[in-house]
CSV table of C-alpha atoms and ligand atoms in Angstrom, one decimal:
chain,number,residue,atom,x,y,z
A,444,UNK,CA,12.8,30.6,18.5
A,445,UNK,CA,9.2,31.2,19.8
A,446,UNK,CA,7.4,27.9,20.4
A,447,UNK,CA,4.6,27.3,17.9
A,448,UNK,CA,1.4,25.5,18.5
A,449,UNK,CA,1.2,22.6,16.0
A,450,UNK,CA,-1.6,20.2,15.7
A,451,UNK,CA,-1.3,16.9,13.8
A,452,UNK,CA,-4.5,15.2,12.8
A,453,UNK,CA,-4.1,11.5,12.2
A,454,UNK,CA,-1.8,9.2,14.2
A,455,UNK,CA,-0.5,6.9,11.5
A,456,UNK,CA,3.2,6.7,10.4
A,457,UNK,CA,3.1,10.1,8.6
A,458,UNK,CA,1.7,12.0,11.6
A,459,UNK,CA,3.8,10.2,14.1
A,460,UNK,CA,7.2,10.9,12.6
A,461,UNK,CA,6.2,14.5,12.0
A,462,UNK,CA,5.3,14.7,15.7
A,463,UNK,CA,8.7,13.3,16.6
A,464,UNK,CA,10.6,15.9,14.6
A,465,UNK,CA,8.5,18.8,15.6
A,466,UNK,CA,8.1,18.1,19.3
A,467,UNK,CA,11.9,18.7,19.8
A,468,UNK,CA,11.1,22.4,19.3
A,469,UNK,CA,7.4,23.1,19.3
A,470,UNK,CA,4.2,22.3,21.3
A,471,UNK,CA,2.7,19.4,19.4
A,472,UNK,CA,-0.6,17.6,19.8
A,473,UNK,CA,-1.9,14.6,17.8
A,474,UNK,CA,-5.7,14.2,17.3
A,475,UNK,CA,-7.1,11.0,16.0
A,476,UNK,CA,-10.7,9.8,15.7
A,477,UNK,CA,-9.9,6.2,16.5
A,478,UNK,CA,-9.8,4.8,20.1
A,479,UNK,CA,-6.0,4.3,19.6
A,480,UNK,CA,-3.5,5.7,17.2
A,481,UNK,CA,-1.7,3.7,14.5
A,482,UNK,CA,-4.5,1.2,13.8
A,483,UNK,CA,-3.6,0.7,10.2
A,484,UNK,CA,0.1,0.5,10.9
A,485,UNK,CA,-0.8,-2.4,13.2
A,486,UNK,CA,-2.2,-4.3,10.3
A,487,UNK,CA,1.2,-4.3,8.5
A,488,UNK,CA,2.3,-7.8,8.2
A,489,UNK,CA,-1.3,-9.0,8.1
A,490,UNK,CA,-0.8,-9.6,4.3
A,491,UNK,CA,2.6,-11.0,3.7
A,492,UNK,CA,5.2,-9.9,6.3
A,493,UNK,CA,5.8,-6.7,8.1
A,494,UNK,CA,7.9,-4.7,5.6
A,495,UNK,CA,8.8,-1.5,7.3
A,496,UNK,CA,10.9,-0.2,4.4
A,497,UNK,CA,12.9,-1.5,1.5
A,498,UNK,CA,16.7,-1.6,0.8
A,499,UNK,CA,16.4,0.3,-2.5
A,500,UNK,CA,18.0,3.7,-2.6
A,501,UNK,CA,18.4,6.7,-5.0
A,502,UNK,CA,16.7,6.5,-8.4
A,503,UNK,CA,15.8,2.9,-7.8
A,504,UNK,CA,13.8,3.9,-4.8
A,505,UNK,CA,12.2,7.0,-6.3
A,506,UNK,CA,11.2,5.1,-9.5
A,507,UNK,CA,8.7,3.1,-7.3
A,508,UNK,CA,6.6,6.1,-6.6
A,509,UNK,CA,4.0,7.8,-8.9
A,510,UNK,CA,3.3,10.5,-9.9
A,511,UNK,CA,6.9,10.6,-11.1
A,512,UNK,CA,9.1,13.0,-9.1
A,513,UNK,CA,6.3,14.0,-6.7
A,514,UNK,CA,8.1,12.7,-3.6
A,515,UNK,CA,11.7,12.8,-4.8
A,516,UNK,CA,12.8,15.5,-2.4
A,517,UNK,CA,11.2,13.9,0.6
A,518,UNK,CA,12.7,10.5,-0.3
A,519,UNK,CA,16.1,12.0,-0.8
A,520,UNK,CA,16.0,13.9,2.5
A,521,UNK,CA,14.8,10.8,4.4
A,522,UNK,CA,15.6,7.7,2.5
A,523,UNK,CA,15.5,4.0,3.4
A,524,UNK,CA,18.9,4.3,5.3
A,525,UNK,CA,17.6,7.3,7.2
A,526,UNK,CA,14.5,5.4,8.2
A,527,UNK,CA,16.5,2.4,9.4
A,528,UNK,CA,18.7,4.8,11.4
A,529,UNK,CA,15.7,6.4,12.9
A,530,UNK,CA,14.3,3.0,13.9
A,531,UNK,CA,17.7,2.0,15.3
A,532,UNK,CA,17.7,5.1,17.5
A,533,UNK,CA,14.3,3.8,18.8
A,534,UNK,CA,16.0,0.5,19.6
A,535,UNK,CA,14.6,-1.3,16.6
A,536,UNK,CA,17.3,-2.9,14.5
A,537,UNK,CA,16.3,-4.1,11.0
A,538,UNK,CA,17.5,-6.6,8.4
A,539,UNK,CA,17.2,-6.9,4.7
A,540,UNK,CA,15.3,-10.0,3.5
A,541,UNK,CA,16.1,-11.9,0.4
A,542,UNK,CA,13.6,-9.8,-1.6
A,543,UNK,CA,15.2,-6.5,-0.6
A,544,UNK,CA,12.4,-5.9,1.8
A,545,UNK,CA,13.4,-4.6,5.3
A,546,UNK,CA,12.0,-6.2,8.4
A,547,UNK,CA,12.4,-5.4,12.1
A,548,UNK,CA,14.8,-7.8,13.9
A,549,UNK,CA,13.9,-10.2,16.7
A,550,UNK,CA,10.3,-10.8,15.4
A,551,UNK,CA,9.3,-7.3,16.5
A,552,UNK,CA,5.7,-6.8,15.5
A,553,UNK,CA,4.1,-3.5,14.4
A,554,UNK,CA,2.7,-3.2,18.0
A,555,UNK,CA,6.2,-3.1,19.4
A,556,UNK,CA,7.4,-0.5,16.9
A,557,UNK,CA,4.3,1.6,17.6
A,558,UNK,CA,4.8,1.4,21.4
A,559,UNK,CA,8.4,2.6,21.1
A,560,UNK,CA,7.4,5.5,18.9
A,561,UNK,CA,4.6,6.5,21.2
A,562,UNK,CA,6.7,6.3,24.3
A,563,UNK,CA,9.2,8.6,22.7
A,564,UNK,CA,6.5,11.1,21.7
A,565,UNK,CA,5.1,11.2,25.2
A,566,UNK,CA,8.6,11.7,26.6
A,567,UNK,CA,9.0,14.6,24.2
A,568,UNK,CA,5.8,16.2,25.5
A,569,UNK,CA,3.4,15.3,22.6
A,570,UNK,CA,-0.2,15.3,23.8
A,571,UNK,CA,-2.3,12.6,22.2
A,572,UNK,CA,-6.1,13.0,21.9
A,573,UNK,CA,-7.9,10.0,20.6
A,574,UNK,CA,-11.6,9.8,19.7
A,575,UNK,CA,-11.4,13.3,18.4
A,576,UNK,CA,-12.8,13.4,14.9
A,577,UNK,CA,-11.8,16.2,12.6
A,578,UNK,CA,-15.1,17.6,11.1
A,579,UNK,CA,-14.1,20.8,9.5
A,580,UNK,CA,-12.9,24.4,10.0
A,581,UNK,CA,-14.5,27.3,11.8
A,582,UNK,CA,-12.3,29.6,9.9
A,583,UNK,CA,-9.1,28.4,8.3
A,584,UNK,CA,-7.0,28.5,11.5
A,585,UNK,CA,-9.7,27.0,13.9
A,586,UNK,CA,-10.1,23.3,13.4
A,587,UNK,CA,-13.3,21.6,14.5
A,588,UNK,CA,-13.3,18.3,16.2
A,589,UNK,CA,-16.1,16.1,17.5
A,590,UNK,CA,-15.5,14.3,20.8
A,591,UNK,CA,-18.1,12.5,22.9
A,592,UNK,CA,-20.9,14.2,20.9
A,593,UNK,CA,-19.5,17.7,21.5
A,594,UNK,CA,-17.8,19.9,19.0
A,595,UNK,CA,-14.6,21.8,20.0
A,596,UNK,CA,-12.5,24.3,18.2
A,597,UNK,CA,-8.7,24.3,18.4
A,598,UNK,CA,-6.5,27.0,17.0
A,599,UNK,CA,-3.0,26.4,15.8
A,600,UNK,CA,0.0,28.0,14.1
A,601,UNK,CA,0.4,25.0,11.8
A,602,UNK,CA,-1.9,22.1,11.0
A,603,UNK,CA,-0.6,18.9,9.6
A,604,UNK,CA,-3.2,16.5,8.2
A,605,UNK,CA,-2.2,12.9,8.0
A,606,UNK,CA,-5.6,11.3,7.7
A,607,UNK,CA,-4.6,8.3,5.6
A,608,UNK,CA,-6.4,6.8,2.6
A,609,UNK,CA,-9.6,4.8,2.6
A,610,UNK,CA,-8.8,1.2,2.8
A,611,UNK,CA,-9.7,-0.9,5.9
A,612,UNK,CA,-12.0,1.9,7.2
A,613,UNK,CA,-12.4,0.1,10.5
A,614,UNK,CA,-8.9,1.4,11.4
A,615,UNK,CA,-10.3,5.0,11.4
A,616,UNK,CA,-9.0,6.0,7.9
A,617,UNK,CA,-12.1,6.1,5.7
A,618,UNK,CA,-11.5,9.2,3.6
A,619,UNK,CA,-14.7,10.9,4.7
A,620,UNK,CA,-12.7,14.1,5.1
A,621,UNK,CA,-12.6,14.7,1.3
A,622,UNK,CA,-15.7,16.9,1.3
A,623,UNK,CA,-14.2,19.3,3.8
A,624,UNK,CA,-11.2,19.9,1.6
A,625,UNK,CA,-13.3,20.2,-1.5
A,626,UNK,CA,-15.4,22.9,0.2
A,627,UNK,CA,-12.1,24.8,0.8
A,628,UNK,CA,-11.3,24.7,-2.9
A,629,UNK,CA,-8.7,21.9,-2.5
A,630,UNK,CA,-9.4,19.4,-5.2
A,631,UNK,CA,-9.4,15.7,-4.5
A,632,UNK,CA,-10.0,12.5,-6.4
A,633,UNK,CA,-12.2,9.6,-5.4
A,634,UNK,CA,-10.4,6.8,-3.6
A,635,UNK,CA,-9.7,3.6,-5.6
A,636,UNK,CA,-8.1,0.3,-4.6
A,637,UNK,CA,-4.4,-0.1,-5.1
A,638,UNK,CA,-2.3,-3.1,-4.0
A,639,UNK,CA,-5.4,-5.2,-4.0
A,640,UNK,CA,-6.7,-8.5,-5.3
A,641,UNK,CA,-8.5,-8.8,-8.6
A,642,UNK,CA,-11.9,-10.3,-9.3
A,643,UNK,CA,-12.1,-13.2,-11.7
A,644,UNK,CA,-15.3,-15.1,-12.5
A,645,UNK,CA,-14.1,-18.6,-11.6
A,646,UNK,CA,-15.8,-21.7,-12.7
A,647,UNK,CA,-17.4,-23.4,-9.7
A,648,UNK,CA,-14.7,-26.1,-9.6
A,649,UNK,CA,-12.0,-23.5,-9.0
A,650,UNK,CA,-13.9,-21.6,-6.3
A,651,UNK,CA,-15.1,-24.7,-4.5
A,652,UNK,CA,-12.0,-26.9,-4.7
A,653,UNK,CA,-9.1,-24.5,-5.0
A,654,UNK,CA,-9.8,-21.3,-3.1
A,655,UNK,CA,-7.1,-20.7,-0.6
A,656,UNK,CA,-4.4,-22.6,-2.6
A,657,UNK,CA,-1.2,-20.9,-3.5
A,658,UNK,CA,0.5,-20.5,-6.9
A,659,UNK,CA,4.2,-20.5,-6.1
A,660,UNK,CA,7.0,-19.2,-8.3
A,661,UNK,CA,4.9,-17.9,-11.1
A,662,UNK,CA,5.2,-15.0,-13.5
A,663,UNK,CA,2.1,-12.8,-14.0
A,664,UNK,CA,2.1,-10.5,-16.9
A,665,UNK,CA,0.1,-8.1,-19.0
A,666,UNK,CA,1.0,-6.5,-22.4
A,667,UNK,CA,3.6,-4.2,-20.8
A,668,UNK,CA,4.4,-5.4,-17.3
A,669,UNK,CA,5.5,-8.7,-15.7
A,670,UNK,CA,6.0,-9.8,-12.1
A,671,UNK,CA,7.6,-12.9,-10.6
A,672,UNK,CA,6.3,-14.1,-7.3
A,673,UNK,CA,3.4,-15.8,-5.6
A,674,UNK,CA,-0.3,-15.5,-5.6
A,675,UNK,CA,-3.2,-17.2,-3.9
A,676,UNK,CA,-6.5,-18.2,-5.4
A,677,UNK,CA,-9.4,-16.7,-3.5
A,678,UNK,CA,-13.1,-17.2,-3.7
A,679,UNK,CA,-13.3,-14.0,-5.7
A,680,UNK,CA,-10.2,-14.2,-7.9
A,681,UNK,CA,-6.5,-13.9,-7.2
A,682,UNK,CA,-4.3,-11.8,-4.9
A,683,UNK,CA,-0.7,-11.7,-3.6
A,684,UNK,CA,2.6,-10.1,-4.2
A,685,UNK,CA,2.7,-11.0,-7.9
A,686,UNK,CA,-0.7,-9.5,-8.4
A,687,UNK,CA,-0.4,-6.1,-6.7
A,688,UNK,CA,2.1,-4.5,-9.0
A,689,UNK,CA,-0.2,-5.2,-12.0
A,690,UNK,CA,-3.1,-3.5,-10.4
A,691,UNK,CA,-2.4,-0.1,-12.0
A,692,UNK,CA,-2.4,-1.7,-15.5
A,693,UNK,CA,-5.6,-3.6,-14.8
A,694,UNK,CA,-7.2,-0.4,-13.4
A,695,UNK,CA,-6.3,1.5,-16.6
A,696,UNK,CA,-7.7,-1.2,-18.8
A,697,UNK,CA,-10.9,-1.5,-16.8
A,698,UNK,CA,-11.4,2.3,-16.8
A,699,UNK,CA,-10.9,2.4,-20.6
A,700,UNK,CA,-13.4,-0.4,-21.0
A,701,UNK,CA,-10.7,-2.5,-22.7
A,702,UNK,CA,-11.3,-6.2,-21.9
A,703,UNK,CA,-8.8,-6.8,-19.1
A,704,UNK,CA,-6.9,-10.0,-18.9
A,705,UNK,CA,-4.0,-11.3,-16.8
A,706,UNK,CA,-1.6,-13.9,-18.1
A,707,UNK,CA,0.1,-16.6,-15.9
A,708,UNK,CA,3.3,-18.3,-16.7
A,709,UNK,CA,3.2,-21.4,-14.4
A,710,UNK,CA,6.8,-22.4,-15.2
A,711,UNK,CA,8.9,-19.2,-15.5
A,712,UNK,CA,12.2,-21.1,-15.2
A,713,UNK,CA,11.5,-23.3,-18.2
A,714,UNK,CA,11.0,-22.5,-21.9
A,715,UNK,CA,8.3,-24.2,-24.0
A,716,UNK,CA,11.1,-26.2,-25.7
A,717,UNK,CA,12.5,-27.4,-22.3
A,718,UNK,CA,9.0,-28.5,-21.2
A,719,UNK,CA,8.4,-30.3,-24.5
A,720,UNK,CA,11.8,-32.1,-24.2
A,721,UNK,CA,10.4,-33.9,-21.2
A,722,UNK,CA,7.9,-35.6,-23.5
A,723,UNK,CA,10.4,-36.8,-26.2
A,724,UNK,CA,10.1,-40.6,-26.8
A,725,UNK,CA,7.2,-40.9,-24.4
A,726,UNK,CA,3.6,-41.6,-25.3
A,727,UNK,CA,1.8,-38.9,-23.3
A,728,UNK,CA,-1.8,-39.0,-22.2
A,729,UNK,CA,-3.6,-36.1,-20.6
A,730,UNK,CA,-3.6,-38.0,-17.3
A,731,UNK,CA,0.2,-37.8,-17.4
A,732,UNK,CA,0.3,-34.0,-17.7
A,733,UNK,CA,0.5,-33.3,-14.0
A,734,UNK,CA,3.4,-35.5,-13.2
A,735,UNK,CA,5.4,-34.9,-16.4
A,736,UNK,CA,5.2,-31.1,-16.1
A,737,UNK,CA,5.2,-31.1,-12.2
A,738,UNK,CA,2.0,-29.2,-11.9
A,739,UNK,CA,-0.1,-28.8,-8.7
A,740,UNK,CA,-3.8,-29.7,-8.7
A,741,UNK,CA,-4.8,-26.1,-8.8
A,742,UNK,CA,-2.4,-25.4,-11.7
A,743,UNK,CA,-3.9,-28.2,-13.7
A,744,UNK,CA,-7.4,-27.1,-12.8
A,745,UNK,CA,-6.7,-23.6,-14.0
A,746,UNK,CA,-5.4,-24.8,-17.4
A,747,UNK,CA,-8.4,-27.0,-17.8
A,748,UNK,CA,-10.7,-24.2,-17.0
A,749,UNK,CA,-9.1,-21.6,-19.2
A,750,UNK,CA,-8.2,-23.6,-22.4
A,751,UNK,CA,-10.5,-25.1,-25.0
A,752,UNK,CA,-10.7,-28.8,-25.4
A,753,UNK,CA,-8.5,-28.9,-28.5
A,754,UNK,CA,-5.7,-26.9,-26.9
A,755,UNK,CA,-5.8,-29.0,-23.8
A,756,UNK,CA,-5.6,-32.3,-25.8
A,757,UNK,CA,-2.7,-31.1,-27.9
A,758,UNK,CA,0.7,-31.4,-26.3
A,759,UNK,CA,2.0,-28.2,-27.8
A,760,UNK,CA,-1.2,-26.4,-27.0
A,761,UNK,CA,-1.1,-27.6,-23.4
A,762,UNK,CA,2.6,-26.5,-22.9
A,763,UNK,CA,1.7,-23.2,-24.5
A,764,UNK,CA,-1.0,-22.8,-21.8
A,765,UNK,CA,1.5,-23.6,-19.0
A,766,UNK,CA,3.6,-20.7,-20.3
A,767,UNK,CA,0.8,-18.3,-21.0
A,768,UNK,CA,-2.6,-18.9,-19.5
A,769,UNK,CA,-4.9,-15.9,-20.3
A,770,UNK,CA,-7.5,-15.2,-17.7
A,771,UNK,CA,-10.2,-12.5,-18.0
A,772,UNK,CA,-10.3,-10.0,-15.2
A,773,UNK,CA,-13.7,-8.7,-14.0
A,774,UNK,CA,-12.8,-5.9,-11.6
A,775,UNK,CA,-10.6,-4.9,-8.7
A,776,UNK,CA,-11.4,-5.9,-5.1
A,777,UNK,CA,-13.1,-3.1,-3.2
A,778,UNK,CA,-11.3,-0.2,-1.5
A,779,UNK,CA,-12.3,-1.6,2.0
A,780,UNK,CA,-10.0,-4.7,1.4
A,781,UNK,CA,-7.1,-3.0,-0.4
A,782,UNK,CA,-3.7,-2.6,1.2
A,783,UNK,CA,-3.6,0.9,0.0
A,784,UNK,CA,-5.6,3.4,-2.1
A,785,UNK,CA,-5.0,6.0,-4.7
A,786,UNK,CA,-7.1,9.2,-4.6
A,787,UNK,CA,-7.4,11.9,-2.0
A,788,UNK,CA,-5.9,15.4,-2.3
A,789,UNK,CA,-4.5,15.9,-5.8
A,790,UNK,CA,-0.7,16.3,-5.8
A,791,UNK,CA,-1.0,19.6,-7.7
A,792,UNK,CA,-2.6,21.1,-4.6
A,793,UNK,CA,0.6,20.9,-2.6
A,794,UNK,CA,4.0,22.5,-2.6
A,795,UNK,CA,7.2,20.3,-2.6
A,796,UNK,CA,7.0,20.4,1.3
A,797,UNK,CA,3.4,19.1,1.2
A,798,UNK,CA,2.0,22.5,2.4
A,799,UNK,CA,-1.3,23.3,0.6
A,800,UNK,CA,-0.7,25.9,-2.1
A,801,UNK,CA,-3.9,27.8,-1.1
A,802,UNK,CA,-3.3,27.5,2.7
A,803,UNK,CA,0.5,27.3,3.3
A,804,UNK,CA,0.2,26.8,7.1
A,805,UNK,CA,-1.8,23.6,6.4
A,806,UNK,CA,0.1,20.5,5.4
A,807,UNK,CA,-1.2,17.2,4.0
A,808,UNK,CA,1.0,14.1,4.2
A,809,UNK,CA,0.9,10.4,3.8
A,810,UNK,CA,-1.7,8.3,2.0
A,811,UNK,CA,-4.3,11.0,2.0
A,812,UNK,CA,-2.5,12.5,-1.0
A,813,UNK,CA,-3.1,10.9,-4.4
A,814,UNK,CA,0.1,8.9,-5.0
A,815,UNK,CA,0.9,5.3,-5.5
A,816,UNK,CA,3.6,2.8,-4.7
A,817,UNK,CA,3.8,-1.0,-4.6
A,818,UNK,CA,4.0,-3.2,-1.5
A,819,UNK,CA,7.4,-4.1,-0.2
A,820,UNK,CA,7.8,-1.4,2.4
A,821,UNK,CA,7.5,1.5,-0.1
A,822,UNK,CA,4.1,2.6,1.4
A,823,UNK,CA,5.3,3.1,5.0
A,824,UNK,CA,8.6,4.5,3.7
A,825,UNK,CA,6.7,7.1,1.6
A,826,UNK,CA,4.6,8.1,4.6
A,827,UNK,CA,7.6,8.4,7.0
A,828,UNK,CA,9.6,10.4,4.4
A,829,UNK,CA,6.7,12.9,3.8
A,830,UNK,CA,6.1,13.3,7.5
A,831,UNK,CA,9.7,14.0,8.2
A,832,UNK,CA,10.0,16.4,5.2
A,833,UNK,CA,6.9,18.4,6.1
A,834,UNK,CA,8.1,18.7,9.7
A,835,UNK,CA,11.5,19.9,8.7
A,836,UNK,CA,10.0,22.5,6.5
A,837,UNK,CA,8.0,23.9,9.4
A,838,UNK,CA,11.2,23.9,11.6
A,839,UNK,CA,12.9,26.0,8.9
A,840,UNK,CA,10.1,28.5,8.7
A,841,UNK,CA,11.2,30.7,11.6
B,1223,FAD,C1,-3.5,-5.1,5.7
B,1223,FAD,C2,-2.4,-4.0,5.5
B,1223,FAD,C3,-1.1,-4.4,5.5
B,1223,FAD,C4,-0.1,-3.4,5.2
B,1223,FAD,N1,1.2,-3.8,5.3
B,1223,FAD,C5,2.1,-2.9,4.9
B,1223,FAD,C6,3.5,-3.2,5.0
B,1223,FAD,O1,3.9,-4.4,5.4
B,1223,FAD,N2,4.4,-2.3,4.6
B,1223,FAD,C7,4.1,-1.1,4.1
B,1223,FAD,O2,4.9,-0.3,3.7
B,1223,FAD,N3,2.8,-0.7,4.2
B,1223,FAD,C8,1.8,-1.6,4.5
B,1223,FAD,N4,0.5,-1.2,4.6
B,1223,FAD,C9,0.1,0.2,4.2
B,1223,FAD,C10,0.4,1.2,5.4
B,1223,FAD,O3,-0.1,0.7,6.6
B,1223,FAD,C11,-0.2,2.6,5.0
B,1223,FAD,O4,0.2,3.0,3.8
B,1223,FAD,C12,0.1,3.6,6.1
B,1223,FAD,O5,-0.4,3.2,7.4
B,1223,FAD,C13,-0.5,5.0,5.8
B,1223,FAD,O6,0.0,5.9,6.7
B,1223,FAD,P1,-0.7,7.3,7.0
B,1223,FAD,O7,0.0,7.9,8.1
B,1223,FAD,O8,-0.8,8.0,5.7
B,1223,FAD,O9,-2.2,7.0,7.4
B,1223,FAD,P2,-2.9,5.9,8.4
B,1223,FAD,O10,-1.9,4.9,8.9
B,1223,FAD,O11,-4.1,5.4,7.7
B,1223,FAD,O12,-3.4,6.8,9.6
B,1223,FAD,C14,-4.4,7.8,9.4
B,1223,FAD,C15,-4.9,8.2,10.8
B,1223,FAD,O13,-5.9,9.2,10.6
B,1223,FAD,C16,-7.0,9.0,11.4
B,1223,FAD,N5,-8.2,9.7,10.8
B,1223,FAD,C17,-8.7,9.5,9.7
B,1223,FAD,N6,-9.8,10.4,9.5
B,1223,FAD,C18,-9.8,11.1,10.6
B,1223,FAD,C19,-10.6,12.2,11.0
B,1223,FAD,N7,-11.7,12.7,10.3
B,1223,FAD,N8,-10.4,12.8,12.2
B,1223,FAD,C20,-9.4,12.3,13.0
B,1223,FAD,N9,-8.6,11.3,12.7
B,1223,FAD,C21,-8.8,10.7,11.5
B,1223,FAD,C22,-7.2,7.5,11.4
B,1223,FAD,O14,-7.9,7.1,12.6
B,1223,FAD,C23,-5.7,7.0,11.4
B,1223,FAD,O15,-5.2,6.8,12.7
B,1223,FAD,C24,-0.5,-2.1,4.9
B,1223,FAD,C25,-1.9,-1.7,4.9
B,1223,FAD,C26,-2.8,-2.7,5.2
B,1223,FAD,C27,-4.3,-2.3,5.2
């Protein structure tokens, strides 16, 4: 087979795994605008543990991704087991945590994983050009980069874009490339926060005395979705693993101008009856609430802040609030702070192998496409699966 010249633009998980597969056969170069590749990958673990993938497989795995079915082929071809095997080949063994999340063994950090991937790419001859910003096309096979104030044009047989979403723009992924694709007739959607905190207008007492405090073993729910887990009160609202999966529902309500609320069950292991049983035969005053229902100071403060006086003073009303405390949601935290984003190139614009329908020699992979998945290792898994699948599709081309 004649060696092809392939350029990969974006050195995150999607681009790196594509480079690994393709460089076994072809000439591969990675271009990235940042000073170093993989800057967002290095943040993994920054918010709640470094989940490199998850232990789910088959339909349980694919069900975590939307739009439904969009990534099924890529996930089937390179699933969570395949990713763990790939990591193992790099000398990174993994283990399944209690939540089904998969972590690298021996406290390996994202930096260690990135170093091992990079070392292998270099060994396989991949050229890595940092501080090269993709700025557009001269024609559709000549890609224009800006480096040290100069523009240079690179020609390639295949071009893989793996430019990421728009969260944490300081990592290099800021979504500013959207206009280039729009000008080529490839439609995109604006980026929006996903897997992010939500803004709540806290009364001063919550913001001043309770920001930073955790809510452990809670159940958060909306009309049609519930999540058990943990959250943390922030100055702006609430965030954490129990919040993120509810973000799509919140976003829909906010966009439809429906008053958005989130409900907290502070004692998911107890029914209202069980909680009330604790009070039988006792004369309960409000000052006893904390002890009798085993509430933390922040939990009590939340109930006080979001119930009326009558409800707070009545035992059944108070217990009802422990099980369902309804809190109005103002908005989502900004894209800059989100763990991931939705938006980017619309999924209708790509074939099953993530080549662009209008330009089949150009591929778009990873978070730069408009898909969504929850935290728990599904984001990185999705990016690796897409990168692997796109690369294999190119290998099969001739
Ligand atoms: C705080 C935090 C914690 C996270 N933790 C986890 C976790 O534990 N598990 C998990 O599964 N996911 C996690 N994620 C999400 C995960 O990191 C991303 O989904 C993943 O990195 C996306 O990979 P990607 O290859 O699509 O893009 P990115 O990793 O964003 O890489 C895109 C690359 O493209 C480059 N680029 C962008 N524009 C240009 C341009 N114009 N020219 C040249 N180069 C450009 C960027 O510099 C960047 O290097 C976390 C994210 C954050 C922010």
